[in-house]
Amino acid sequence: MKIDICEKSFSPWALLQEYEQEVLDPLYAGQYGAATVFSGTMREFNEGDGVTGMLLEHYPGMTDRYLEKISAEAAARWELLDTLIVHRVGLMMPNDPIVLVAAWSAHRGEAFEAARYLIEALKSRAPFWKKEQLEEGERWVAHNTPA
Amino acid sequence: MKIDICEKSFSPWALLQEYEQEVLDPLYAGQYGAATVFSGTMREFNEGDGVTGMLLEHYPGMTDRYLEKISAEAAARWELLDTLIVHRVGLMMPNDPIVLVAAWSAHRGEAFEAARYLIEALKSRAPFWKKEQLEEGERWVAHNTPA
Amino acid sequence: MIQVRFFASLREEMGREGVELDAAVATTIGEVWERVAEGKERPSNLLMARNMDYSDAGTPVSDGDEVAFFPPVTGG
Amino acid sequence: MIQVRFFASLREEMGREGVELDAAVATTIGEVWERVAEGKERPSNLLMARNMDYSDAGTPVSDGDEVAFFPPVTGG
């Protein structure tokens, strides 16, 4: 169960490759039949406007606490081998990865439901805020789109 | 929309990295906010028995046809930017990746639903068959577990 | 001719990958099975395809078709 | 003392990241808001945390607590 709040650009796929090799395989090689992954990427448009950059603010300490809490909730609710949550903070550009969640399980149903839970819970409770830079000025994103 | 039936071991994460860089980004950089991925890996146990190897047989031609059909169904049903399906055939070992499905969309709900649809439809209709090598003898897998 | 193919456990039970059948002796997939199955009853969960599309026992067949019989699929 | 913190658009509206408040002047998070908000009405969608746990206006506070106010979260 790993949580990472990341100030630099990251590659979700390179992180997953590394995490499986270094963490999952030594513990669970041959046991995880299923991994479900969600990767969220910065779009260059939102609500009809072009977005040229984005500043991601968070509440250090509380963010970690809630990502751990959410991961523990998923682990209690589904039979999982492991979970991973990575979230970018700071200034980012369109097409930069923002968030990665992954859930490993013996079976696919649990992996799918847990990954969906992780991203929905993160979006509704983890204290992150997005400020978009538009062609003219900037604005705080008012709320997340419901699932 | 890519389909790949693969006779050698593959890395799902390396394939995704390559596919985003070479196919998605030139067409859709800044447009895909969401990717949902399912990676299925060979377990070393099934129905209580140890499995030491697995032979994956398929119906060449019909397999491609159904993976394309399933991808087209997902594209018709959800607003997707792209999908990818990779499936291993031939002889494989525990911890080898078997299947990868991915769906890219502007929004997460569609990516999740489409990825789930792709793997369920693949499991119920694509003509693949697994023969497990056990410590004593071998056996055909009789049917897939329902979702 | 009709090309008949067997896959997976059914291929092993039949002891062959397939057989060619004179198109004159069968008008449906069900009849193809009767001609090639050597008395073996059709399993209730048997899947059938005509020209690589799922079909059923009543599907008509004609000269040049490929007909396949196989057990439930177990990919993914 | 109670450490009070503001985040995101609220931090900008308040014109500061936070403030220290004498613990004697507030017994709940709602009272903390009234002491630090300089007359600004509490937004209906305002989120509140005490020691990094979501709380509400009625949650008691005591000396040494960290209280945070912020708008709806928009991560992921």
Short mmCIF file of C-alpha atoms in Angstrom, two decimals:
data_model
loop_
_atom_site.label_atom_id
_atom_site.label_comp_id
_atom_site.label_asym_id
_atom_site.label_seq_id
_atom_site.Cartn_x
_atom_site.Cartn_y
_atom_site.Cartn_z
CA MET A 1 0.00 0.00 0.00
CA LYS A 2 1.84 3.00 -1.31
CA ILE A 3 0.93 6.70 -1.39
CA ASP A 4 3.01 9.21 -3.26
CA ILE A 5 2.51 12.95 -3.57
CA CYS A 6 4.72 13.94 -6.38
CA GLU A 7 6.07 17.39 -7.24
CA LYS A 8 7.52 16.44 -10.59
CA SER A 9 6.06 14.99 -13.77
CA PHE A 10 5.75 11.20 -13.59
CA SER A 11 5.03 8.37 -16.00
CA PRO A 12 2.19 6.19 -14.67
CA TRP A 13 3.31 3.21 -16.75
CA ALA A 14 6.96 3.41 -15.73
CA LEU A 15 5.87 3.65 -12.07
CA LEU A 16 3.62 0.61 -12.43
CA GLN A 17 6.36 -1.43 -14.09
CA GLU A 18 8.76 -0.52 -11.31
CA TYR A 19 6.21 -1.10 -8.55
CA GLU A 20 5.28 -4.56 -9.82
CA GLN A 21 8.91 -5.57 -10.18
CA GLU A 22 10.15 -4.17 -6.91
CA VAL A 23 7.18 -4.51 -4.56
CA LEU A 24 4.48 -6.83 -5.93
CA ASP A 25 6.59 -9.58 -7.45
CA PRO A 26 8.83 -10.26 -4.43
CA LEU A 27 5.71 -10.63 -2.26
CA TYR A 28 2.98 -11.81 -4.58
CA ALA A 29 4.36 -13.18 -7.87
CA GLY A 30 1.86 -15.74 -9.17
CA GLN A 31 -0.90 -14.49 -6.85
CA TYR A 32 -2.19 -11.33 -8.47
CA GLY A 33 -4.42 -12.35 -11.36
CA ALA A 34 -5.85 -8.87 -11.79
CA ALA A 35 -4.71 -5.27 -11.74
CA THR A 36 -7.06 -2.38 -12.48
CA VAL A 37 -5.49 1.01 -13.04
CA PHE A 38 -6.86 4.49 -13.55
CA SER A 39 -4.62 7.16 -14.99
CA GLY A 40 -5.85 10.77 -15.02
CA THR A 41 -4.18 13.21 -17.38
CA MET A 42 -4.41 16.99 -17.64
CA ARG A 43 -6.68 18.06 -20.50
CA GLU A 44 -6.13 21.22 -22.50
CA PHE A 45 -9.80 22.14 -22.18
CA ASN A 46 -12.36 22.33 -19.35
CA GLU A 47 -15.93 23.59 -19.39
CA GLY A 48 -15.48 24.90 -22.92
CA ASP A 49 -12.29 26.87 -22.29
CA GLY A 50 -8.69 26.26 -23.32
CA VAL A 51 -6.42 25.56 -20.36
CA THR A 52 -2.71 26.25 -20.78
CA GLY A 53 -1.45 25.25 -17.34
CA MET A 54 -2.63 24.17 -13.95
CA LEU A 55 -1.50 24.70 -10.38
CA LEU A 56 -2.33 21.89 -8.00
CA GLU A 57 -2.44 22.96 -4.37
CA HIS A 58 -2.86 20.55 -1.48
CA TYR A 59 -2.92 20.41 2.31
CA PRO A 60 0.34 18.65 3.20
CA GLY A 61 -0.21 16.15 5.98
CA MET A 62 -3.97 15.95 5.57
CA THR A 63 -3.56 14.79 1.97
CA ASP A 64 -1.33 11.88 2.99
CA ARG A 65 -3.66 11.07 5.84
CA TYR A 66 -6.72 10.86 3.59
CA LEU A 67 -5.00 8.93 0.81
CA GLU A 68 -3.91 6.39 3.43
CA LYS A 69 -7.39 6.32 4.92
CA ILE A 70 -8.97 5.74 1.50
CA SER A 71 -6.46 2.97 0.71
CA ALA A 72 -7.21 1.31 4.05
CA GLU A 73 -10.95 1.52 3.38
CA ALA A 74 -10.51 -0.23 0.03
CA ALA A 75 -8.31 -2.90 1.64
CA ALA A 76 -10.98 -3.53 4.28
CA ARG A 77 -13.81 -3.72 1.77
CA TRP A 78 -12.28 -5.88 -0.99
CA GLU A 79 -9.83 -8.75 -0.99
CA LEU A 80 -6.82 -6.93 -2.37
CA LEU A 81 -3.13 -7.75 -2.47
CA ASP A 82 -2.01 -4.15 -2.77
CA THR A 83 -2.93 -0.62 -3.86
CA LEU A 84 -0.98 2.34 -5.17
CA ILE A 85 -1.99 6.02 -5.31
CA VAL A 86 0.20 8.69 -6.89
CA HIS A 87 -0.92 12.32 -7.18
CA ARG A 88 0.89 15.23 -8.75
CA VAL A 89 1.07 18.65 -7.06
CA GLY A 90 2.50 21.99 -8.17
CA LEU A 91 2.52 23.52 -11.63
CA MET A 92 1.73 21.25 -14.56
CA MET A 93 1.09 21.39 -18.29
CA PRO A 94 -1.55 19.83 -20.57
CA ASN A 95 -0.99 16.09 -21.15
CA ASP A 96 0.88 15.75 -17.84
CA PRO A 97 -0.30 12.82 -15.70
CA ILE A 98 -2.19 14.07 -12.62
CA VAL A 99 -3.23 10.94 -10.79
CA LEU A 100 -2.66 7.21 -10.83
CA VAL A 101 -4.56 4.64 -8.79
CA ALA A 102 -4.07 0.89 -8.99
CA ALA A 103 -5.54 -2.12 -7.20
CA TRP A 104 -4.16 -5.68 -7.37
CA SER A 105 -6.25 -8.71 -6.52
CA ALA A 106 -6.53 -12.40 -7.33
CA HIS A 107 -9.75 -11.66 -9.26
CA ARG A 108 -10.91 -8.93 -11.60
CA GLY A 109 -14.19 -7.93 -9.95
CA GLU A 110 -12.48 -6.79 -6.79
CA ALA A 111 -9.68 -5.01 -8.63
CA PHE A 112 -12.20 -3.04 -10.74
CA GLU A 113 -14.42 -2.06 -7.83
CA ALA A 114 -11.50 -1.07 -5.62
CA ALA A 115 -9.83 1.07 -8.30
CA ARG A 116 -13.10 2.86 -8.95
CA TYR A 117 -13.58 3.41 -5.23
CA LEU A 118 -10.06 4.80 -4.83
CA ILE A 119 -10.48 7.44 -7.52
CA GLU A 120 -14.01 8.46 -6.47
CA ALA A 121 -13.03 8.71 -2.79
CA LEU A 122 -9.88 10.65 -3.69
CA LYS A 123 -11.89 13.10 -5.78
CA SER A 124 -14.48 13.67 -3.09
CA ARG A 125 -12.29 13.79 0.02
CA ALA A 126 -8.54 14.26 -0.58
CA PRO A 127 -7.66 17.95 -0.03
CA PHE A 128 -6.34 18.95 -3.46
CA TRP A 129 -7.41 22.06 -5.39
CA LYS A 130 -6.89 22.93 -9.04
CA LYS A 131 -6.31 26.41 -10.35
CA GLU A 132 -6.49 26.60 -14.12
CA GLN A 133 -4.49 29.01 -16.21
CA LEU A 134 -6.62 30.10 -19.15
CA GLU A 135 -5.66 32.11 -22.20
CA GLU A 136 -7.11 35.08 -20.33
CA GLY A 137 -6.47 34.93 -16.62
CA GLU A 138 -6.87 32.05 -14.22
CA ARG A 139 -9.63 30.42 -12.16
CA TRP A 140 -10.12 27.92 -9.38
CA VAL A 141 -12.00 24.81 -10.39
CA ALA A 142 -15.24 25.09 -8.38
CA HIS A 143 -16.04 21.40 -7.90
CA ASN A 144 -15.34 17.98 -9.32
CA THR A 145 -17.72 16.37 -11.79
CA PRO A 146 -19.68 13.60 -10.10
CA ALA A 147 -18.87 10.08 -11.28
CA MET B 1 -8.22 0.98 -31.83
CA LYS B 2 -5.59 -1.70 -31.66
CA ILE B 3 -5.83 -5.47 -31.27
CA ASP B 4 -2.77 -7.61 -30.71
CA ILE B 5 -2.55 -11.38 -30.32
CA CYS B 6 0.85 -11.95 -28.95
CA GLU B 7 2.92 -15.16 -28.96
CA LYS B 8 5.66 -13.89 -26.68
CA SER B 9 5.71 -12.56 -23.14
CA PHE B 10 4.82 -8.85 -23.02
CA SER B 11 4.94 -6.06 -20.46
CA PRO B 12 1.54 -4.35 -20.21
CA TRP B 13 3.10 -1.17 -18.81
CA ALA B 14 5.81 -0.90 -21.46
CA LEU B 15 3.16 -1.41 -24.15
CA LEU B 16 0.95 1.31 -22.67
CA GLN B 17 3.85 3.75 -22.44
CA GLU B 18 4.73 3.07 -26.06
CA TYR B 19 1.12 3.20 -27.24
CA GLU B 20 0.43 6.55 -25.57
CA GLN B 21 3.62 8.07 -26.93
CA GLU B 22 3.32 6.74 -30.45
CA VAL B 23 -0.42 6.58 -31.09
CA LEU B 24 -2.43 8.54 -28.52
CA ASP B 25 -0.27 11.61 -28.08
CA PRO B 26 0.15 12.49 -31.78
CA LEU B 27 -3.65 12.36 -32.18
CA TYR B 28 -5.07 13.24 -28.79
CA ALA B 29 -2.49 14.89 -26.52
CA GLY B 30 -4.38 17.13 -24.08
CA GLN B 31 -7.72 15.44 -24.85
CA TYR B 32 -7.64 12.19 -22.92
CA GLY B 33 -8.32 12.98 -19.30
CA ALA B 34 -8.87 9.36 -18.35
CA ALA B 35 -7.42 5.94 -19.07
CA THR B 36 -8.70 2.79 -17.40
CA VAL B 37 -6.60 -0.32 -17.78
CA PHE B 38 -7.08 -3.94 -16.80
CA SER B 39 -4.06 -6.23 -16.70
CA GLY B 40 -4.61 -9.97 -16.22
CA THR B 41 -1.70 -12.07 -15.03
CA MET B 42 -1.26 -15.84 -14.82
CA ARG B 43 -1.72 -17.09 -11.27
CA GLU B 44 0.15 -20.08 -9.88
CA PHE B 45 -3.06 -21.50 -8.42
CA ASN B 46 -6.59 -22.14 -9.67
CA GLU B 47 -9.51 -23.87 -7.98
CA GLY B 48 -7.25 -24.96 -5.14
CA ASP B 49 -4.51 -26.51 -7.29
CA GLY B 50 -0.99 -25.38 -8.08
CA VAL B 51 -0.53 -24.48 -11.75
CA THR B 52 2.99 -24.65 -13.19
CA GLY B 53 2.30 -23.61 -16.76
CA MET B 54 -0.51 -22.81 -19.16
CA LEU B 55 -1.14 -23.33 -22.85
CA LEU B 56 -3.40 -20.73 -24.42
CA GLU B 57 -5.09 -21.93 -27.60
CA HIS B 58 -7.17 -19.71 -29.85
CA TYR B 59 -9.05 -19.72 -33.16
CA PRO B 60 -6.89 -17.55 -35.43
CA GLY B 61 -9.03 -15.25 -37.52
CA MET B 62 -12.13 -15.56 -35.36
CA THR B 63 -10.20 -14.23 -32.36
CA ASP B 64 -9.16 -11.08 -34.21
CA ARG B 65 -12.65 -10.70 -35.58
CA TYR B 66 -14.26 -10.82 -32.13
CA LEU B 67 -11.70 -8.58 -30.44
CA GLU B 68 -12.36 -6.02 -33.18
CA LYS B 69 -16.10 -6.47 -32.82
CA ILE B 70 -15.92 -6.00 -29.04
CA SER B 71 -13.75 -2.89 -29.45
CA ALA B 72 -16.23 -1.47 -31.98
CA GLU B 73 -19.13 -2.17 -29.61
CA ALA B 74 -17.38 -0.26 -26.82
CA ALA B 75 -16.60 2.63 -29.18
CA ALA B 76 -20.27 2.80 -30.20
CA ARG B 77 -21.56 2.69 -26.64
CA TRP B 78 -19.21 5.13 -24.87
CA GLU B 79 -17.49 8.31 -25.92
CA LEU B 80 -13.96 6.97 -26.24
CA LEU B 81 -10.83 8.29 -27.88
CA ASP B 82 -9.21 4.88 -28.27
CA THR B 83 -9.01 1.31 -27.01
CA LEU B 84 -6.28 -1.31 -26.89
CA ILE B 85 -6.58 -5.07 -26.41
CA VAL B 86 -3.54 -7.36 -26.16
CA HIS B 87 -3.89 -11.10 -25.50
CA ARG B 88 -1.17 -13.68 -25.08
CA VAL B 89 -1.35 -17.10 -26.78
CA GLY B 90 0.89 -20.17 -26.60
CA LEU B 91 2.77 -21.56 -23.62
CA MET B 92 3.18 -19.31 -20.59
CA MET B 93 4.44 -19.40 -17.01
CA PRO B 94 3.03 -18.12 -13.70
CA ASN B 95 3.26 -14.35 -13.34
CA ASP B 96 3.26 -13.86 -17.14
CA PRO B 97 0.81 -11.21 -18.34
CA ILE B 98 -2.13 -12.81 -20.19
CA VAL B 99 -4.34 -9.93 -21.20
CA LEU B 100 -4.35 -6.15 -21.29
CA VAL B 101 -7.33 -3.94 -22.08
CA ALA B 102 -7.33 -0.15 -22.01
CA ALA B 103 -9.87 2.56 -22.77
CA TRP B 104 -9.09 6.26 -23.15
CA SER B 105 -11.72 8.96 -22.81
CA ALA B 106 -12.10 12.59 -21.81
CA HIS B 107 -13.87 11.49 -18.61
CA ARG B 108 -13.37 8.71 -16.08
CA GLY B 109 -16.87 7.21 -16.00
CA GLU B 110 -16.73 6.21 -19.64
CA ALA B 111 -13.17 4.89 -19.43
CA PHE B 112 -14.08 2.67 -16.45
CA GLU B 113 -17.27 1.31 -17.96
CA ALA B 114 -15.66 0.65 -21.34
CA ALA B 115 -12.64 -1.16 -19.85
CA ARG B 116 -14.91 -3.35 -17.78
CA TYR B 117 -17.03 -4.08 -20.85
CA LEU B 118 -13.97 -5.00 -22.93
CA ILE B 119 -12.68 -7.58 -20.46
CA GLU B 120 -16.11 -9.10 -19.73
CA ALA B 121 -16.98 -9.34 -23.44
CA LEU B 122 -13.55 -10.80 -24.21
CA LYS B 123 -13.96 -13.42 -21.50
CA SER B 124 -17.43 -14.43 -22.64
CA ARG B 125 -16.98 -14.36 -26.43
CA ALA B 126 -13.39 -14.30 -27.71
CA PRO B 127 -12.37 -17.83 -28.75
CA PHE B 128 -9.45 -18.53 -26.40
CA TRP B 129 -9.03 -21.67 -24.30
CA LYS B 130 -6.71 -22.33 -21.37
CA LYS B 131 -5.10 -25.67 -20.64
CA GLU B 132 -3.45 -25.74 -17.23
CA GLN B 133 -0.37 -27.77 -16.43
CA LEU B 134 -0.66 -29.04 -12.87
CA GLU B 135 1.89 -30.77 -10.71
CA GLU B 136 0.16 -33.98 -11.76
CA GLY B 137 -1.07 -33.89 -15.33
CA GLU B 138 -2.97 -31.20 -17.13
CA ARG B 139 -6.57 -30.03 -17.56
CA TRP B 140 -8.65 -27.71 -19.70
CA VAL B 141 -10.24 -24.86 -17.80
CA ALA B 142 -13.97 -25.66 -18.02
CA HIS B 143 -15.39 -22.13 -17.93
CA ASN B 144 -14.59 -18.59 -16.90
CA THR B 145 -15.68 -17.25 -13.53
CA PRO B 146 -18.57 -14.82 -13.96
CA ALA B 147 -17.79 -11.19 -13.17
CA MET C 1 -16.86 -28.79 -49.40
CA ILE C 2 -17.41 -27.58 -45.85
CA GLN C 3 -14.32 -27.16 -43.66
CA VAL C 4 -15.11 -28.42 -40.16
CA ARG C 5 -12.82 -27.48 -37.27
CA PHE C 6 -12.56 -28.55 -33.63
CA PHE C 7 -10.80 -26.64 -30.85
CA ALA C 8 -9.40 -27.20 -27.37
CA SER C 9 -10.80 -30.15 -25.37
CA LEU C 10 -13.16 -31.03 -28.21
CA ARG C 11 -10.23 -31.27 -30.63
CA GLU C 12 -8.59 -33.72 -28.24
CA GLU C 13 -11.79 -35.75 -27.80
CA MET C 14 -12.33 -35.92 -31.54
CA GLY C 15 -8.71 -36.87 -32.06
CA ARG C 16 -8.34 -34.43 -34.94
CA GLU C 17 -8.24 -30.73 -35.75
CA GLY C 18 -10.91 -30.91 -38.40
CA VAL C 19 -12.37 -32.64 -41.37
CA GLU C 20 -13.75 -31.80 -44.80
CA LEU C 21 -17.38 -32.60 -45.42
CA ASP C 22 -19.25 -32.84 -48.72
CA ALA C 23 -21.61 -29.84 -48.74
CA ALA C 24 -24.38 -32.02 -50.20
CA VAL C 25 -24.79 -34.08 -47.00
CA ALA C 26 -25.67 -31.29 -44.53
CA THR C 27 -27.88 -28.20 -44.74
CA THR C 28 -27.47 -26.89 -41.17
CA ILE C 29 -24.72 -26.76 -38.55
CA GLY C 30 -26.63 -29.34 -36.52
CA GLU C 31 -26.50 -31.72 -39.46
CA VAL C 32 -22.80 -31.04 -39.91
CA TRP C 33 -22.28 -32.14 -36.29
CA GLU C 34 -24.21 -35.37 -36.87
CA ARG C 35 -22.10 -36.16 -39.94
CA VAL C 36 -18.74 -35.59 -38.27
CA ALA C 37 -19.30 -36.52 -34.61
CA GLU C 38 -19.21 -40.29 -35.12
CA GLY C 39 -22.21 -40.84 -32.86
CA LYS C 40 -21.02 -38.52 -30.08
CA GLU C 41 -23.92 -36.60 -28.57
CA ARG C 42 -23.72 -32.81 -28.95
CA PRO C 43 -22.62 -31.38 -25.58
CA SER C 44 -25.21 -28.98 -24.15
CA ASN C 45 -22.61 -26.23 -23.78
CA LEU C 46 -21.07 -26.74 -27.25
CA LEU C 47 -20.35 -23.51 -29.12
CA MET C 48 -20.66 -23.31 -32.90
CA ALA C 49 -19.43 -20.85 -35.48
CA ARG C 50 -20.08 -20.48 -39.19
CA ASN C 51 -17.43 -18.50 -41.05
CA MET C 52 -16.10 -17.23 -37.72
CA ASP C 53 -19.44 -15.91 -36.45
CA TYR C 54 -21.24 -17.51 -33.53
CA SER C 55 -24.17 -19.53 -34.84
CA ASP C 56 -26.47 -22.29 -33.65
CA ALA C 57 -27.51 -25.75 -34.73
CA GLY C 58 -30.21 -24.37 -37.01
CA THR C 59 -27.92 -22.05 -38.98
CA PRO C 60 -27.86 -23.05 -42.67
CA VAL C 61 -24.52 -23.98 -44.21
CA SER C 62 -23.43 -24.04 -47.80
CA ASP C 63 -20.51 -25.01 -49.98
CA GLY C 64 -17.28 -23.22 -49.05
CA ASP C 65 -18.29 -22.51 -45.44
CA GLU C 66 -16.03 -23.03 -42.46
CA VAL C 67 -17.86 -24.51 -39.48
CA ALA C 68 -16.22 -24.72 -36.05
CA PHE C 69 -17.21 -26.55 -32.86
CA PHE C 70 -15.66 -25.78 -29.51
CA PRO C 71 -16.20 -25.78 -25.74
CA PRO C 72 -16.96 -22.63 -23.66
CA VAL C 73 -14.25 -20.03 -24.13
CA THR C 74 -11.84 -19.35 -21.26
CA GLY C 75 -9.63 -16.46 -22.33
CA GLY C 76 -8.72 -13.28 -20.51
CA MET D 1 -3.14 28.83 20.65
CA ILE D 2 -5.17 27.45 17.74
CA GLN D 3 -3.48 27.39 14.35
CA VAL D 4 -6.00 28.42 11.69
CA ARG D 5 -5.28 27.70 8.03
CA PHE D 6 -6.94 28.68 4.75
CA PHE D 7 -6.49 26.94 1.40
CA ALA D 8 -7.01 27.58 -2.30
CA SER D 9 -9.58 30.25 -3.29
CA LEU D 10 -10.40 30.89 0.37
CA ARG D 11 -6.74 31.60 1.11
CA GLU D 12 -6.79 34.16 -1.69
CA GLU D 13 -10.03 35.73 -0.47
CA MET D 14 -8.73 35.94 3.07
CA GLY D 15 -5.48 37.38 1.82
CA ARG D 16 -3.45 35.13 4.10
CA GLU D 17 -2.48 31.51 4.64
CA GLY D 18 -3.52 31.40 8.22
CA VAL D 19 -3.60 33.01 11.60
CA GLU D 20 -3.06 32.11 15.24
CA LEU D 21 -6.00 32.40 17.55
CA ASP D 22 -6.06 32.48 21.33
CA ALA D 23 -7.71 29.19 22.39
CA ALA D 24 -9.70 31.01 25.06
CA VAL D 25 -11.85 32.88 22.53
CA ALA D 26 -13.45 29.93 20.69
CA THR D 27 -14.85 26.57 21.80
CA THR D 28 -16.03 25.22 18.42
CA ILE D 29 -14.89 25.39 14.81
CA GLY D 30 -17.88 27.64 14.05
CA GLU D 31 -16.67 30.10 16.66
CA VAL D 32 -13.14 29.93 15.24
CA TRP D 33 -14.59 31.00 11.87
CA GLU D 34 -16.41 33.94 13.43
CA ARG D 35 -13.22 35.12 15.14
CA VAL D 36 -11.03 34.95 12.04
CA ALA D 37 -13.41 35.70 9.14
CA GLU D 38 -13.60 39.46 9.69
CA GLY D 39 -17.35 39.54 9.17
CA LYS D 40 -17.34 37.26 6.07
CA GLU D 41 -20.32 34.93 6.06
CA ARG D 42 -19.45 31.22 6.17
CA PRO D 43 -19.91 29.85 2.62
CA SER D 44 -22.52 27.06 2.51
CA ASN D 45 -20.05 24.68 0.82
CA LEU D 46 -17.14 25.51 3.16
CA LEU D 47 -15.18 22.48 4.34
CA MET D 48 -13.61 22.35 7.79
CA ALA D 49 -10.96 20.17 9.36
CA ARG D 50 -9.71 19.83 12.92
CA ASN D 51 -6.25 18.32 13.21
CA MET D 52 -6.52 17.14 9.60
CA ASP D 53 -9.83 15.32 10.03
CA TYR D 54 -13.02 16.56 8.40
CA SER D 55 -15.21 18.19 11.02
CA ASP D 56 -18.15 20.58 11.19
CA ALA D 57 -19.01 23.90 12.77
CA GLY D 58 -20.05 22.22 16.02
CA THR D 59 -16.81 20.31 16.53
CA PRO D 60 -15.12 21.42 19.79
CA VAL D 61 -11.62 22.86 19.57
CA SER D 62 -8.95 23.18 22.20
CA ASP D 63 -5.52 24.62 22.76
CA GLY D 64 -2.93 23.26 20.33
CA ASP D 65 -5.44 22.31 17.62
CA GLU D 66 -4.98 23.03 13.94
CA VAL D 67 -8.20 24.16 12.27
CA ALA D 68 -8.45 24.47 8.49
CA PHE D 69 -11.08 26.04 6.23
CA PHE D 70 -11.23 25.37 2.50
CA PRO D 71 -13.51 25.18 -0.55
CA PRO D 72 -14.73 21.88 -2.12
CA VAL D 73 -11.79 19.69 -3.11
CA THR D 74 -10.99 19.26 -6.80
CA GLY D 75 -8.16 16.73 -7.04
CA GLY D 76 -7.82 13.63 -9.17
#
